[in-house]
Short mmCIF file of C-alpha atoms in Angstrom, two decimals:
data_model
loop_
_atom_site.label_atom_id
_atom_site.label_comp_id
_atom_site.label_asym_id
_atom_site.label_seq_id
_atom_site.Cartn_x
_atom_site.Cartn_y
_atom_site.Cartn_z
CA MET L 86 59.03 -9.98 33.98
CA ILE L 87 59.47 -10.70 30.13
CA ARG L 88 62.68 -12.47 28.99
CA HIS L 89 64.89 -11.03 26.45
CA SER L 90 64.73 -13.12 23.46
CA HIS L 91 68.01 -15.00 23.66
CA LYS L 92 67.52 -15.69 27.36
CA ALA L 93 63.81 -16.80 26.91
CA SER L 94 64.30 -20.28 25.53
CA GLU L 95 66.86 -21.37 28.40
CA SER L 96 64.41 -19.64 30.88
CA TRP L 97 61.49 -21.86 29.75
CA LYS L 98 63.31 -24.96 29.49
CA ASN L 99 64.88 -24.49 32.97
CA LEU L 100 61.63 -23.84 34.96
CA PRO L 101 60.98 -26.25 37.93
CA TRP L 102 58.92 -28.47 35.72
CA LYS L 103 59.02 -31.42 38.08
CA ARG L 104 57.87 -29.52 40.79
CA PHE L 105 55.23 -27.76 38.97
CA ARG L 106 53.84 -31.12 37.96
CA LYS L 107 53.97 -32.55 41.66
CA GLU L 108 52.21 -29.29 43.21
CA LEU L 109 49.55 -29.52 40.82
CA PHE L 110 48.78 -33.44 40.75
CA ARG L 111 48.81 -32.94 44.87
CA LEU L 112 46.06 -30.29 44.97
CA GLN L 113 44.25 -32.38 42.02
CA VAL L 114 44.12 -35.69 44.22
CA ARG L 115 43.23 -33.56 47.46
CA LEU L 116 40.28 -32.30 45.37
CA PHE L 117 39.07 -35.28 44.09
CA LYS L 118 38.96 -36.73 47.70
CA ALA L 119 37.48 -33.93 48.87
CA VAL L 120 34.54 -34.46 46.13
CA LYS L 121 34.09 -38.10 47.03
CA ALA L 122 33.51 -37.19 50.82
CA GLU L 123 30.94 -34.63 49.54
CA ASP L 124 32.83 -31.87 50.73
CA LYS L 125 31.94 -29.15 48.24
CA ARG L 126 33.31 -26.20 50.29
CA LYS L 127 36.60 -27.83 50.40
CA ALA L 128 36.38 -28.63 46.92
CA ARG L 129 35.56 -24.97 46.03
CA SER L 130 38.86 -23.96 47.91
CA LEU L 131 41.16 -26.39 46.52
CA GLN L 132 39.89 -25.59 43.11
CA LYS L 133 40.57 -21.62 43.75
CA LEU L 134 44.12 -22.66 44.89
CA ILE L 135 44.64 -24.45 41.54
CA LEU L 136 43.42 -21.60 39.47
CA LYS L 137 45.94 -18.73 41.29
CA SER L 138 48.65 -21.45 41.02
CA GLN L 139 51.90 -20.63 39.15
CA ALA L 140 52.39 -24.12 38.20
CA ALA L 141 48.87 -24.46 36.85
CA ARG L 142 49.65 -21.38 34.59
CA PHE L 143 52.87 -22.64 33.28
CA LEU L 144 51.76 -26.21 32.80
CA ALA L 145 48.53 -25.02 30.93
CA ILE L 146 50.85 -23.07 28.49
CA ARG L 147 52.88 -25.50 28.07
CA GLN L 148 50.18 -28.08 27.42
CA VAL L 149 48.33 -25.82 24.78
CA THR L 150 51.89 -24.34 23.01
CA GLN L 151 53.83 -27.84 23.21
CA LEU L 152 51.61 -31.11 23.43
CA ASN L 153 48.35 -30.85 22.56
CA ALA L 154 47.61 -32.07 18.65
CA GLY L 155 46.06 -28.76 17.81
CA LYS L 156 49.10 -26.89 19.20
CA LYS L 157 49.64 -25.33 15.72
CA THR L 158 46.18 -24.27 14.75
CA ALA L 159 45.37 -20.52 14.67
CA GLY L 160 42.64 -19.04 16.42
CA ILE L 161 40.80 -15.82 15.20
CA ASP L 162 43.81 -13.79 16.09
CA GLY L 163 45.74 -15.64 13.52
CA LYS L 164 48.59 -16.85 15.77
CA LYS L 165 49.73 -20.47 15.40
CA SER L 166 52.39 -20.27 17.90
CA LEU L 167 53.86 -18.32 20.81
CA SER L 168 57.43 -17.29 21.28
CA PHE L 169 59.27 -17.64 24.27
CA GLU L 170 58.76 -14.24 25.39
CA GLU L 171 55.15 -14.39 24.52
CA ARG L 172 54.56 -17.36 26.78
CA PHE L 173 55.96 -15.59 29.87
CA THR L 174 53.86 -12.42 28.77
CA LEU L 175 50.56 -14.77 28.92
CA GLU L 176 51.55 -16.34 32.17
CA GLU L 177 51.62 -12.65 33.69
CA ASN L 178 48.20 -11.97 31.71
CA LEU L 179 46.50 -15.01 33.20
CA LYS L 180 47.98 -14.27 36.58
CA LYS L 181 45.98 -10.77 36.63
CA ASN L 182 42.94 -12.25 35.22
CA TYR L 183 42.27 -15.76 35.90
CA LEU L 184 38.94 -15.02 37.83
CA ASN L 185 37.91 -12.63 35.15
CA TRP L 186 38.66 -13.72 31.82
CA GLU L 187 37.40 -12.36 28.88
CA HIS L 188 37.00 -14.99 25.97
CA SER L 189 37.96 -13.54 22.35
CA GLY L 190 35.92 -14.62 19.46
CA LEU L 191 36.36 -18.07 17.78
CA ARG L 192 37.74 -19.12 14.63
CA GLU L 193 35.13 -21.19 12.53
CA VAL L 194 36.63 -24.42 10.25
CA PRO L 195 34.42 -26.39 8.23
CA ILE L 196 35.43 -30.26 8.58
CA PRO L 197 33.48 -32.70 6.29
CA LYS L 198 31.67 -35.47 8.01
CA ASN L 199 32.01 -38.99 7.00
CA GLY L 200 28.13 -39.20 6.24
CA GLY L 201 27.83 -36.07 4.07
CA GLY L 202 27.73 -32.25 5.47
CA THR L 203 29.90 -30.39 7.42
CA ARG L 204 30.33 -29.75 11.04
CA ILE L 205 31.96 -26.67 12.37
CA LEU L 206 35.48 -26.74 14.62
CA LYS L 207 35.19 -23.49 16.90
CA VAL L 208 38.88 -22.87 17.46
CA PRO L 209 40.02 -20.25 20.42
CA THR L 210 42.89 -18.33 20.38
CA ILE L 211 46.11 -19.51 22.28
CA SER L 212 45.48 -17.53 25.29
CA ASP L 213 42.06 -18.63 25.38
CA ARG L 214 43.06 -22.25 25.12
CA ALA L 215 45.51 -21.73 28.13
CA TRP L 216 43.02 -20.36 30.50
CA GLN L 217 40.52 -23.43 29.53
CA ALA L 218 43.41 -25.78 30.39
CA ILE L 219 43.45 -23.98 33.62
CA ALA L 220 39.85 -24.47 34.08
CA LYS L 221 40.06 -27.95 33.26
CA TYR L 222 42.90 -28.72 35.89
CA ALA L 223 40.28 -27.12 38.50
CA LEU L 224 37.18 -28.91 36.92
CA GLU L 225 38.48 -32.43 36.05
CA PRO L 226 39.28 -34.05 39.55
CA ALA L 227 36.14 -32.87 41.00
CA HIS L 228 34.12 -34.11 38.30
CA GLU L 229 36.19 -36.99 37.91
CA ALA L 230 34.74 -38.39 41.42
CA THR L 231 31.27 -38.32 40.02
CA PHE L 232 31.42 -39.65 36.42
CA HIS L 233 29.78 -43.18 35.80
CA ALA L 234 32.37 -46.07 35.34
CA TYR L 235 31.11 -46.93 31.76
CA SER L 236 31.78 -43.56 30.39
CA TYR L 237 35.28 -43.81 28.66
CA GLY L 238 35.36 -40.86 26.27
CA PHE L 239 37.98 -37.98 26.94
CA ARG L 240 39.05 -38.70 30.60
CA THR L 241 42.25 -39.60 31.89
CA GLY L 242 43.09 -42.64 32.25
CA ARG L 243 40.48 -44.21 29.92
CA SER L 244 40.41 -45.03 26.36
CA ALA L 245 38.21 -46.64 23.36
CA HIS L 246 39.94 -49.85 24.12
CA ASP L 247 38.12 -49.93 27.45
CA ALA L 248 34.85 -49.39 25.79
CA GLN L 249 35.97 -52.20 23.26
CA LYS L 250 36.62 -54.81 25.70
CA ARG L 251 33.23 -53.92 27.88
CA VAL L 252 31.41 -54.56 24.83
CA PHE L 253 33.42 -58.12 24.39
CA ASN L 254 32.58 -58.82 27.89
CA LEU L 255 28.65 -58.05 27.23
CA LEU L 256 28.62 -59.87 23.94
CA ASN L 257 30.97 -62.89 24.65
CA ALA L 258 29.84 -66.81 24.52
CA ARG L 259 29.77 -66.49 28.73
CA ALA L 260 27.36 -63.49 28.49
CA ARG L 261 25.16 -65.26 25.91
CA GLY L 262 25.69 -62.62 23.55
CA LYS L 263 23.75 -64.55 20.75
CA GLU L 264 20.63 -63.44 22.33
CA LYS L 265 20.95 -59.83 22.80
CA ARG L 266 20.39 -56.90 20.69
CA VAL L 267 21.75 -53.48 20.42
CA ILE L 268 20.72 -50.10 20.62
CA GLU L 269 22.88 -47.86 18.60
CA LEU L 270 22.47 -44.04 19.90
CA ASP L 271 23.01 -41.20 18.07
CA ILE L 272 22.53 -37.68 19.62
CA GLU L 273 21.39 -35.05 17.18
CA LYS L 274 24.04 -32.60 17.05
CA CYS L 275 25.16 -33.26 20.82
CA PHE L 276 27.80 -30.59 21.06
CA ASP L 277 25.50 -27.79 19.16
CA ARG L 278 22.61 -28.33 21.49
CA ILE L 279 23.56 -28.93 25.06
CA CYS L 280 21.68 -26.61 27.04
CA HIS L 281 23.87 -23.93 29.00
CA THR L 282 21.86 -24.32 32.30
CA THR L 283 22.26 -27.78 32.49
CA ILE L 284 26.09 -27.18 32.34
CA MET L 285 26.01 -24.55 34.65
CA ASP L 286 23.51 -26.27 37.04
CA ASN L 287 25.79 -29.27 37.60
CA LEU L 288 29.34 -27.70 37.39
CA ILE L 289 31.33 -27.90 40.55
CA ALA L 290 33.20 -24.74 40.76
CA PRO L 291 33.79 -21.55 42.57
CA LEU L 292 31.93 -18.42 41.06
CA GLY L 293 35.07 -17.03 38.92
CA LEU L 294 35.30 -20.12 37.43
CA LYS L 295 31.81 -20.40 36.70
CA THR L 296 31.43 -16.66 34.99
CA GLY L 297 34.69 -17.81 33.07
CA ILE L 298 33.05 -20.91 31.72
CA PHE L 299 29.91 -19.36 31.12
CA ARG L 300 31.61 -16.70 28.83
CA CYS L 301 33.60 -19.59 27.27
CA LEU L 302 30.18 -20.99 26.45
CA LYS L 303 28.60 -17.68 24.91
CA ALA L 304 31.63 -17.09 22.47
CA GLY L 305 30.65 -20.33 20.59
CA THR L 306 27.01 -19.54 20.51
CA ASN L 307 25.02 -20.19 17.54
CA PRO L 308 22.67 -17.05 17.05
CA GLU L 309 19.68 -19.40 16.45
CA PHE L 310 20.51 -21.28 19.73
CA PRO L 311 21.62 -18.77 22.18
CA GLU L 312 21.17 -20.91 24.99
CA GLN L 313 22.67 -23.97 23.75
CA GLY L 314 25.83 -25.75 22.62
CA THR L 315 29.39 -25.78 23.53
CA PRO L 316 32.37 -25.05 20.88
CA GLN L 317 33.93 -28.28 19.63
CA GLY L 318 37.61 -27.16 19.36
CA GLY L 319 37.92 -25.82 22.84
CA VAL L 320 39.98 -27.73 25.83
CA VAL L 321 37.38 -27.76 28.25
CA SER L 322 34.70 -28.71 25.51
CA PRO L 323 34.71 -32.35 25.76
CA LEU L 324 34.85 -32.25 29.45
CA LEU L 325 31.62 -30.03 29.47
CA ALA L 326 30.05 -32.65 27.33
CA ASN L 327 30.55 -35.36 29.73
CA ILE L 328 29.15 -33.09 32.90
CA ALA L 329 25.95 -32.81 30.89
CA LEU L 330 25.79 -36.23 29.75
CA ASN L 331 26.83 -37.98 33.07
CA GLY L 332 24.12 -40.43 34.14
CA ILE L 333 22.68 -41.39 31.17
CA GLU L 334 24.26 -44.66 31.31
CA SER L 335 22.30 -45.59 34.35
CA ILE L 336 19.02 -45.22 32.34
CA HIS L 337 18.94 -49.15 31.57
CA ARG L 338 19.76 -51.05 34.60
CA TYR L 339 18.70 -54.28 35.55
CA HIS L 340 19.38 -57.01 38.62
CA ARG L 341 22.29 -59.69 37.73
CA THR L 342 19.60 -62.41 38.11
CA SER L 343 17.02 -61.74 35.67
CA LYS L 344 13.96 -63.02 38.05
CA GLN L 345 14.75 -60.36 40.47
CA ARG L 346 13.92 -56.69 40.37
CA ILE L 347 16.02 -53.70 41.56
CA THR L 348 14.92 -52.41 44.79
CA PRO L 349 16.31 -49.11 47.05
CA ASN L 350 18.46 -51.99 49.05
CA THR L 351 19.89 -53.95 46.11
CA PRO L 352 23.47 -53.89 46.56
CA PRO L 353 25.30 -52.16 43.72
CA GLU L 354 27.36 -55.27 43.07
CA ASP L 355 24.05 -56.97 42.28
CA ILE L 356 23.05 -53.88 39.46
CA THR L 357 24.10 -54.54 35.88
CA GLU L 358 24.31 -51.35 33.60
CA PRO L 359 24.93 -52.75 30.15
CA SER L 360 25.74 -49.27 28.40
CA ILE L 361 28.88 -48.18 27.23
CA ARG L 362 29.58 -44.26 26.12
CA TYR L 363 32.14 -42.63 24.57
CA ALA L 364 31.51 -38.88 24.54
CA ASP L 365 28.27 -38.41 22.55
CA ASP L 366 28.75 -42.10 21.03
CA MET L 367 26.69 -45.19 22.79
CA VAL L 368 25.51 -48.55 22.75
CA ILE L 369 23.05 -50.34 24.95
CA ILE L 370 22.80 -53.90 25.02
CA LEU L 371 19.64 -55.53 25.38
CA ARG L 372 18.73 -58.64 26.96
CA PRO L 373 15.75 -60.66 24.80
CA GLN L 374 12.85 -59.88 27.61
CA ASP L 375 14.14 -55.75 27.59
CA ASN L 376 11.82 -53.13 26.04
CA ALA L 377 13.83 -51.09 23.59
CA GLU L 378 11.15 -48.50 22.91
CA GLU L 379 10.58 -47.68 26.85
CA ILE L 380 14.40 -47.55 27.22
CA LEU L 381 14.39 -44.97 24.35
CA ILE L 382 11.61 -43.14 25.53
CA ARG L 383 13.46 -42.60 28.77
CA ILE L 384 16.55 -41.69 27.26
CA ASN L 385 14.84 -38.80 25.27
CA GLN L 386 13.10 -37.91 28.18
CA PHE L 387 16.66 -37.65 29.98
CA LEU L 388 18.39 -35.80 26.81
CA ALA L 389 15.25 -33.26 26.52
CA GLU L 390 15.84 -31.92 29.85
CA ARG L 391 19.32 -31.16 28.50
CA GLY L 392 18.30 -29.48 25.07
CA MET L 393 19.35 -32.47 22.99
CA LYS L 394 17.33 -35.50 21.42
CA VAL L 395 17.68 -38.71 19.71
CA SER L 396 18.53 -38.90 16.28
CA GLU L 397 15.75 -41.06 14.78
CA LYS L 398 17.44 -41.61 11.53
CA LYS L 399 20.86 -42.70 12.75
CA THR L 400 19.55 -44.43 15.84
CA LYS L 401 18.70 -48.24 15.30
CA ILE L 402 18.19 -51.54 17.20
CA THR L 403 20.21 -54.16 15.75
CA ALA L 404 20.57 -57.96 16.83
CA ALA L 405 24.03 -58.98 18.00
CA THR L 406 24.33 -61.72 15.51
CA ASP L 407 23.91 -59.25 12.33
CA GLY L 408 26.81 -56.65 13.71
CA PHE L 409 27.25 -53.05 14.34
CA ASP L 410 30.11 -50.31 14.04
CA PHE L 411 31.00 -48.54 17.13
CA LEU L 412 34.44 -46.26 17.33
CA GLY L 413 35.75 -47.65 14.49
CA TRP L 414 35.33 -51.14 15.06
CA HIS L 415 32.70 -53.55 13.63
CA PHE L 416 31.29 -56.04 16.43
CA LYS L 417 29.44 -59.26 15.81
CA VAL L 418 28.52 -62.43 17.45
CA GLN L 419 29.19 -65.49 14.98
CA ALA L 420 26.84 -68.36 14.67
CA ASN L 421 29.10 -70.63 16.82
CA GLU L 422 28.67 -67.91 19.39
CA LYS L 423 32.04 -66.62 19.38
CA PHE L 424 32.45 -62.55 19.22
CA LYS L 425 34.74 -61.10 16.87
CA CYS L 426 35.76 -57.60 16.52
CA VAL L 427 37.47 -56.25 13.23
CA PRO L 428 38.32 -52.54 11.83
CA SER L 429 34.77 -51.36 10.52
CA GLU L 430 34.27 -51.09 6.61
CA ASP L 431 34.30 -47.28 6.88
CA ASN L 432 37.34 -47.14 8.91
CA PHE L 433 39.27 -49.20 6.85
CA LYS L 434 38.06 -47.42 3.65
CA ALA L 435 39.38 -44.11 5.24
CA PHE L 436 42.64 -45.67 6.13
CA ARG L 437 43.17 -46.86 2.56
CA LYS L 438 42.64 -43.46 1.12
CA LYS L 439 45.34 -42.14 3.24
CA VAL L 440 47.80 -45.00 2.26
CA LYS L 441 46.84 -44.67 -1.42
CA ALA L 442 47.69 -41.12 -1.34
CA ILE L 443 51.31 -41.74 0.06
CA VAL L 444 51.87 -44.42 -2.33
CA ASN L 445 50.94 -42.78 -5.37
CA GLY L 446 52.32 -39.32 -4.30
CA SER L 447 54.57 -37.98 -6.68
CA ASN L 448 56.32 -35.03 -4.92
CA TYR L 449 58.66 -37.56 -2.56
CA GLY L 450 60.49 -40.76 -3.42
CA SER L 451 60.25 -44.30 -2.18
CA ARG L 452 62.16 -43.55 1.06
CA THR L 453 60.03 -40.70 2.30
CA LYS L 454 57.22 -42.75 1.30
CA ALA L 455 58.21 -45.59 3.40
CA GLU L 456 58.75 -43.28 6.52
CA LYS L 457 54.97 -41.61 6.05
CA LEU L 458 53.66 -45.02 5.83
CA GLU L 459 55.58 -46.42 9.05
CA ARG L 460 53.81 -43.68 11.41
CA LEU L 461 50.63 -43.94 9.95
CA VAL L 462 50.28 -47.69 9.55
CA ARG L 463 51.76 -48.10 12.97
CA GLY L 464 49.05 -45.82 14.37
CA TRP L 465 46.54 -47.74 12.50
CA ARG L 466 47.43 -51.16 13.67
CA GLU L 467 47.97 -50.02 17.43
CA TYR L 468 44.48 -48.77 17.51
CA HIS L 469 43.18 -52.13 16.27
CA LYS L 470 45.61 -54.49 17.92
CA TYR L 471 42.82 -55.72 20.27
CA CYS L 472 40.97 -56.83 16.96
CA ASP L 473 41.07 -60.02 15.27
CA MET L 474 43.43 -59.03 11.95
CA SER L 475 44.11 -62.55 10.42
CA SER L 476 41.99 -61.65 7.24
CA ALA L 477 43.73 -60.84 4.12
CA ARG L 478 42.08 -57.20 4.47
CA ASP L 479 43.19 -56.38 7.63
CA SER L 480 46.61 -58.06 7.30
CA LEU L 481 47.36 -55.22 4.55
CA TRP L 482 48.64 -57.97 2.31
CA PHE L 483 47.12 -56.00 -0.85
CA MET L 484 48.43 -52.47 -0.13
CA GLN L 485 51.98 -53.98 0.70
CA HIS L 486 51.77 -55.70 -2.63
CA LYS L 487 50.81 -52.35 -4.29
CA ALA L 488 53.76 -50.52 -2.42
CA PHE L 489 56.29 -52.85 -3.36
CA LEU L 490 55.39 -52.44 -6.93
CA VAL L 491 55.70 -48.64 -6.66
CA PHE L 492 58.69 -48.79 -4.66
CA ASN L 493 60.39 -51.10 -6.91
CA LYS L 494 60.00 -48.83 -10.10
CA GLU L 495 61.14 -46.06 -8.24
CA GLU L 496 64.12 -48.06 -6.80
CA ARG L 497 65.03 -48.96 -10.52
CA ASN L 498 64.24 -52.58 -9.92
CA ASP L 499 66.43 -52.82 -6.97
CA ARG L 500 64.39 -56.05 -5.16
CA ASN L 501 66.16 -56.40 -2.05
CA SER L 502 66.06 -52.19 -1.37
CA SER L 503 62.13 -52.40 -2.25
CA GLU L 504 61.40 -55.43 0.00
CA LYS L 505 63.51 -53.20 2.95
CA LEU L 506 61.26 -50.37 2.41
CA VAL L 507 58.04 -52.54 2.22
CA LYS L 508 58.93 -53.74 5.32
CA LYS L 509 59.57 -50.41 6.99
CA ALA L 510 56.59 -49.00 5.58
CA PHE L 511 54.41 -51.81 7.11
CA PRO L 512 55.60 -52.46 10.75
CA PRO L 513 54.15 -55.58 12.32
CA VAL L 514 51.86 -55.21 15.62
CA THR L 515 50.57 -58.10 17.61
CA PHE L 516 46.89 -58.63 17.92
CA SER L 517 44.68 -60.27 20.46
CA GLN L 518 41.11 -59.77 21.37
CA LYS L 519 41.55 -60.73 24.94
CA ARG L 520 44.95 -59.03 26.17
CA TYR L 521 43.61 -55.70 27.13
CA VAL L 522 42.56 -55.42 30.51
CA ASN L 523 39.55 -53.12 31.49
CA VAL L 524 40.29 -50.05 34.03
CA GLN L 525 38.77 -50.99 37.20
CA GLY L 526 35.28 -49.77 37.77
CA GLU L 527 35.39 -45.96 38.91
CA LYS L 528 38.87 -45.90 39.22
CA SER L 529 40.49 -42.39 38.35
CA PRO L 530 44.42 -41.28 38.25
CA TYR L 531 43.59 -38.65 40.79
CA ASP L 532 42.59 -41.12 43.36
CA GLY L 533 46.34 -41.21 44.65
CA ASP L 534 46.90 -45.29 43.68
CA ILE L 535 50.11 -44.45 42.18
CA ILE L 536 50.54 -48.35 42.31
CA TYR L 537 47.85 -49.61 40.05
CA TRP L 538 48.21 -46.76 37.80
CA ASN L 539 52.08 -47.47 37.11
CA GLU L 540 51.32 -51.08 36.67
CA ARG L 541 48.60 -50.30 34.25
CA ASN L 542 50.37 -47.83 32.25
CA SER L 543 53.30 -50.56 31.85
CA LYS L 544 50.42 -53.03 30.39
CA LEU L 545 49.23 -50.61 27.73
CA TYR L 546 52.54 -50.74 26.30
CA THR L 547 54.55 -53.78 24.98
CA GLY L 548 57.91 -54.85 24.14
CA GLU L 549 60.74 -52.30 24.53
CA THR L 550 58.55 -49.65 25.44
CA SER L 551 57.09 -51.50 28.32
CA ILE L 552 60.64 -52.80 29.29
CA ALA L 553 62.25 -49.30 29.41
CA LEU L 554 59.15 -47.86 31.67
CA LYS L 555 59.83 -50.38 34.08
CA ARG L 556 63.42 -49.93 34.49
CA GLN L 557 62.95 -46.23 34.25
CA ASN L 558 60.15 -46.60 37.30
CA HIS L 559 57.66 -44.86 35.25
CA THR L 560 59.46 -41.64 34.52
CA CYS L 561 60.66 -39.70 31.67
CA ASP L 562 64.31 -40.58 30.79
CA HIS L 563 64.44 -36.71 29.49
CA CYS L 564 62.65 -34.67 32.07
CA GLY L 565 62.76 -36.80 34.72
CA LEU L 566 58.77 -36.40 35.10
CA ARG L 567 56.32 -39.32 35.98
CA MET L 568 54.65 -40.77 33.37
CA LEU L 569 50.95 -39.92 33.89
CA PRO L 570 47.92 -41.49 32.48
CA GLY L 571 46.84 -40.19 29.08
CA GLU L 572 50.25 -39.01 28.04
CA LYS L 573 51.96 -40.32 24.73
CA ILE L 574 55.09 -42.02 25.56
CA ASN L 575 57.63 -42.60 22.58
CA LEU L 576 60.58 -44.91 22.57
CA HIS L 577 63.88 -43.02 21.98
CA HIS L 578 67.11 -44.37 20.26
CA VAL L 579 69.53 -42.42 22.57
CA ASP L 580 72.50 -42.51 19.76
CA GLY L 581 70.39 -41.68 16.78
CA ASN L 582 70.65 -44.61 15.13
CA HIS L 583 67.02 -46.31 14.76
CA GLN L 584 68.81 -49.52 13.67
CA ASN L 585 70.44 -49.81 16.95
CA TRP L 586 67.78 -51.83 19.22
CA LYS L 587 70.22 -52.75 22.05
CA THR L 588 68.57 -52.21 25.42
CA ASN L 589 71.29 -49.59 26.75
CA ASN L 590 70.27 -47.56 23.54
CA LEU L 591 66.44 -47.36 23.89
CA VAL L 592 64.71 -45.02 26.89
CA ALA L 593 60.96 -44.40 27.18
CA ILE L 594 60.19 -40.34 27.04
CA HIS L 595 57.22 -37.98 26.54
CA GLU L 596 56.25 -37.51 22.96
CA SER L 597 56.86 -33.83 23.85
CA CYS L 598 60.48 -34.41 25.22
CA HIS L 599 61.15 -36.47 22.07
CA ASP L 600 59.85 -33.69 19.59
CA TYR L 601 62.18 -31.24 21.63
CA ILE L 602 65.29 -33.32 21.15
CA HIS L 603 64.70 -33.75 17.56
CA MET L 604 64.03 -30.17 17.21
CA SER L 605 67.49 -29.30 19.00
CA ASN L 606 69.28 -31.71 17.04
CA ALA L 607 67.99 -30.25 13.74
CA LYS L 608 69.08 -26.89 14.75
CA ALA L 609 72.54 -28.16 16.15
#
């Protein structure tokens, strides 16, 4: 039933979101455990329950219209957002057609690459994104039960920082990193060349869901390669890429005791797999005795079966003492055997370019510039807080000095005001190469170990945010829902005064709830 305009907003807000989340999560935990127990029949039955669940439909629509980073990106139909009435209409459409969903075409958006050239982002319509979100709810827990422990990209409860810490563990002085080499692996046009057959053969799903995923793949097909590619820009695309590449991490493995070989009876705890993958980015750590060419041949065989191949131009073998770039960081084992990680040169240049654009902008004043810089700088420093940020470059001293000169001119030489604005624009973030704690083995948020994930969620945040999370028992102060791994958490000032940092004025809330509060305040 479609709500009238004046009631739709309140109807949407008053939906039982907490109950929806509990219902969906309970089904996902059962699905994860069924696949772990190799009960595929029960798994498919649970996936059907998720697909036809009202909770999944409403949460999927909320995800693509309120939470996702690309929520304001239009598809081929030109729609950038949905009114509340349209959201209820979409829910009814999904209810009728969830097992026979027809995908619309994709809007192609060219994105410049760092090394030159462009990649094509293929954006589905909001309706297709909502269906893909439901599909992901049903697929992700099943495949999380099968994914490799050292795959970190686009997975719930895992992040680039897990990959970063794994590199540290393999290359620090205790691991004799000075003796090791690194294969910097690049897969040529990974998302464009993934074989559809590989995805469909490895998909754990009932027939109706498989049909929908097949149509999703065909909607983004390149006419030159009709049997290959998964469209970049779809909600479910990173998951499908992980499904296709799962297992590549185990190609290079060896016994922890170098003199012993792996046999069928070797316990898993005695085997080391020194590979780290983040989606299609991968590094492989080699001991002196490892044959890099042989490993690359086996990797090429693995990829060829999936329609892909190694990029000979970009793949290289590097000594750990020479350093290498991975996920925006530069890793290096120094002459004294100490491991060092800093922001990579390319990452720093891209960041500096954004800072310059704001500081030198002429469309707004110094106060607006300070607010824009604060968000940008805090985000950059948070990403790199497990690096060594002690150098003059990474401390951003030169950028702060330049900003002060510009602000001081705009503030008519009011030095105190300019210094306050610079302090606001470049908020400090503590850093430490050793503080981050890796996710344990094959742990997943769908394994039902709520205590472990609550404690881990607290450790990922510091200061007032961590304190607020513990005080609120890991629930959002605004909506009352439990904070789940992968959800962005904001610190909210209850009285709206961002200078009031008293404990009773600070609460942890979902980023989407934070947006909603400020949107409501602006309308009021």
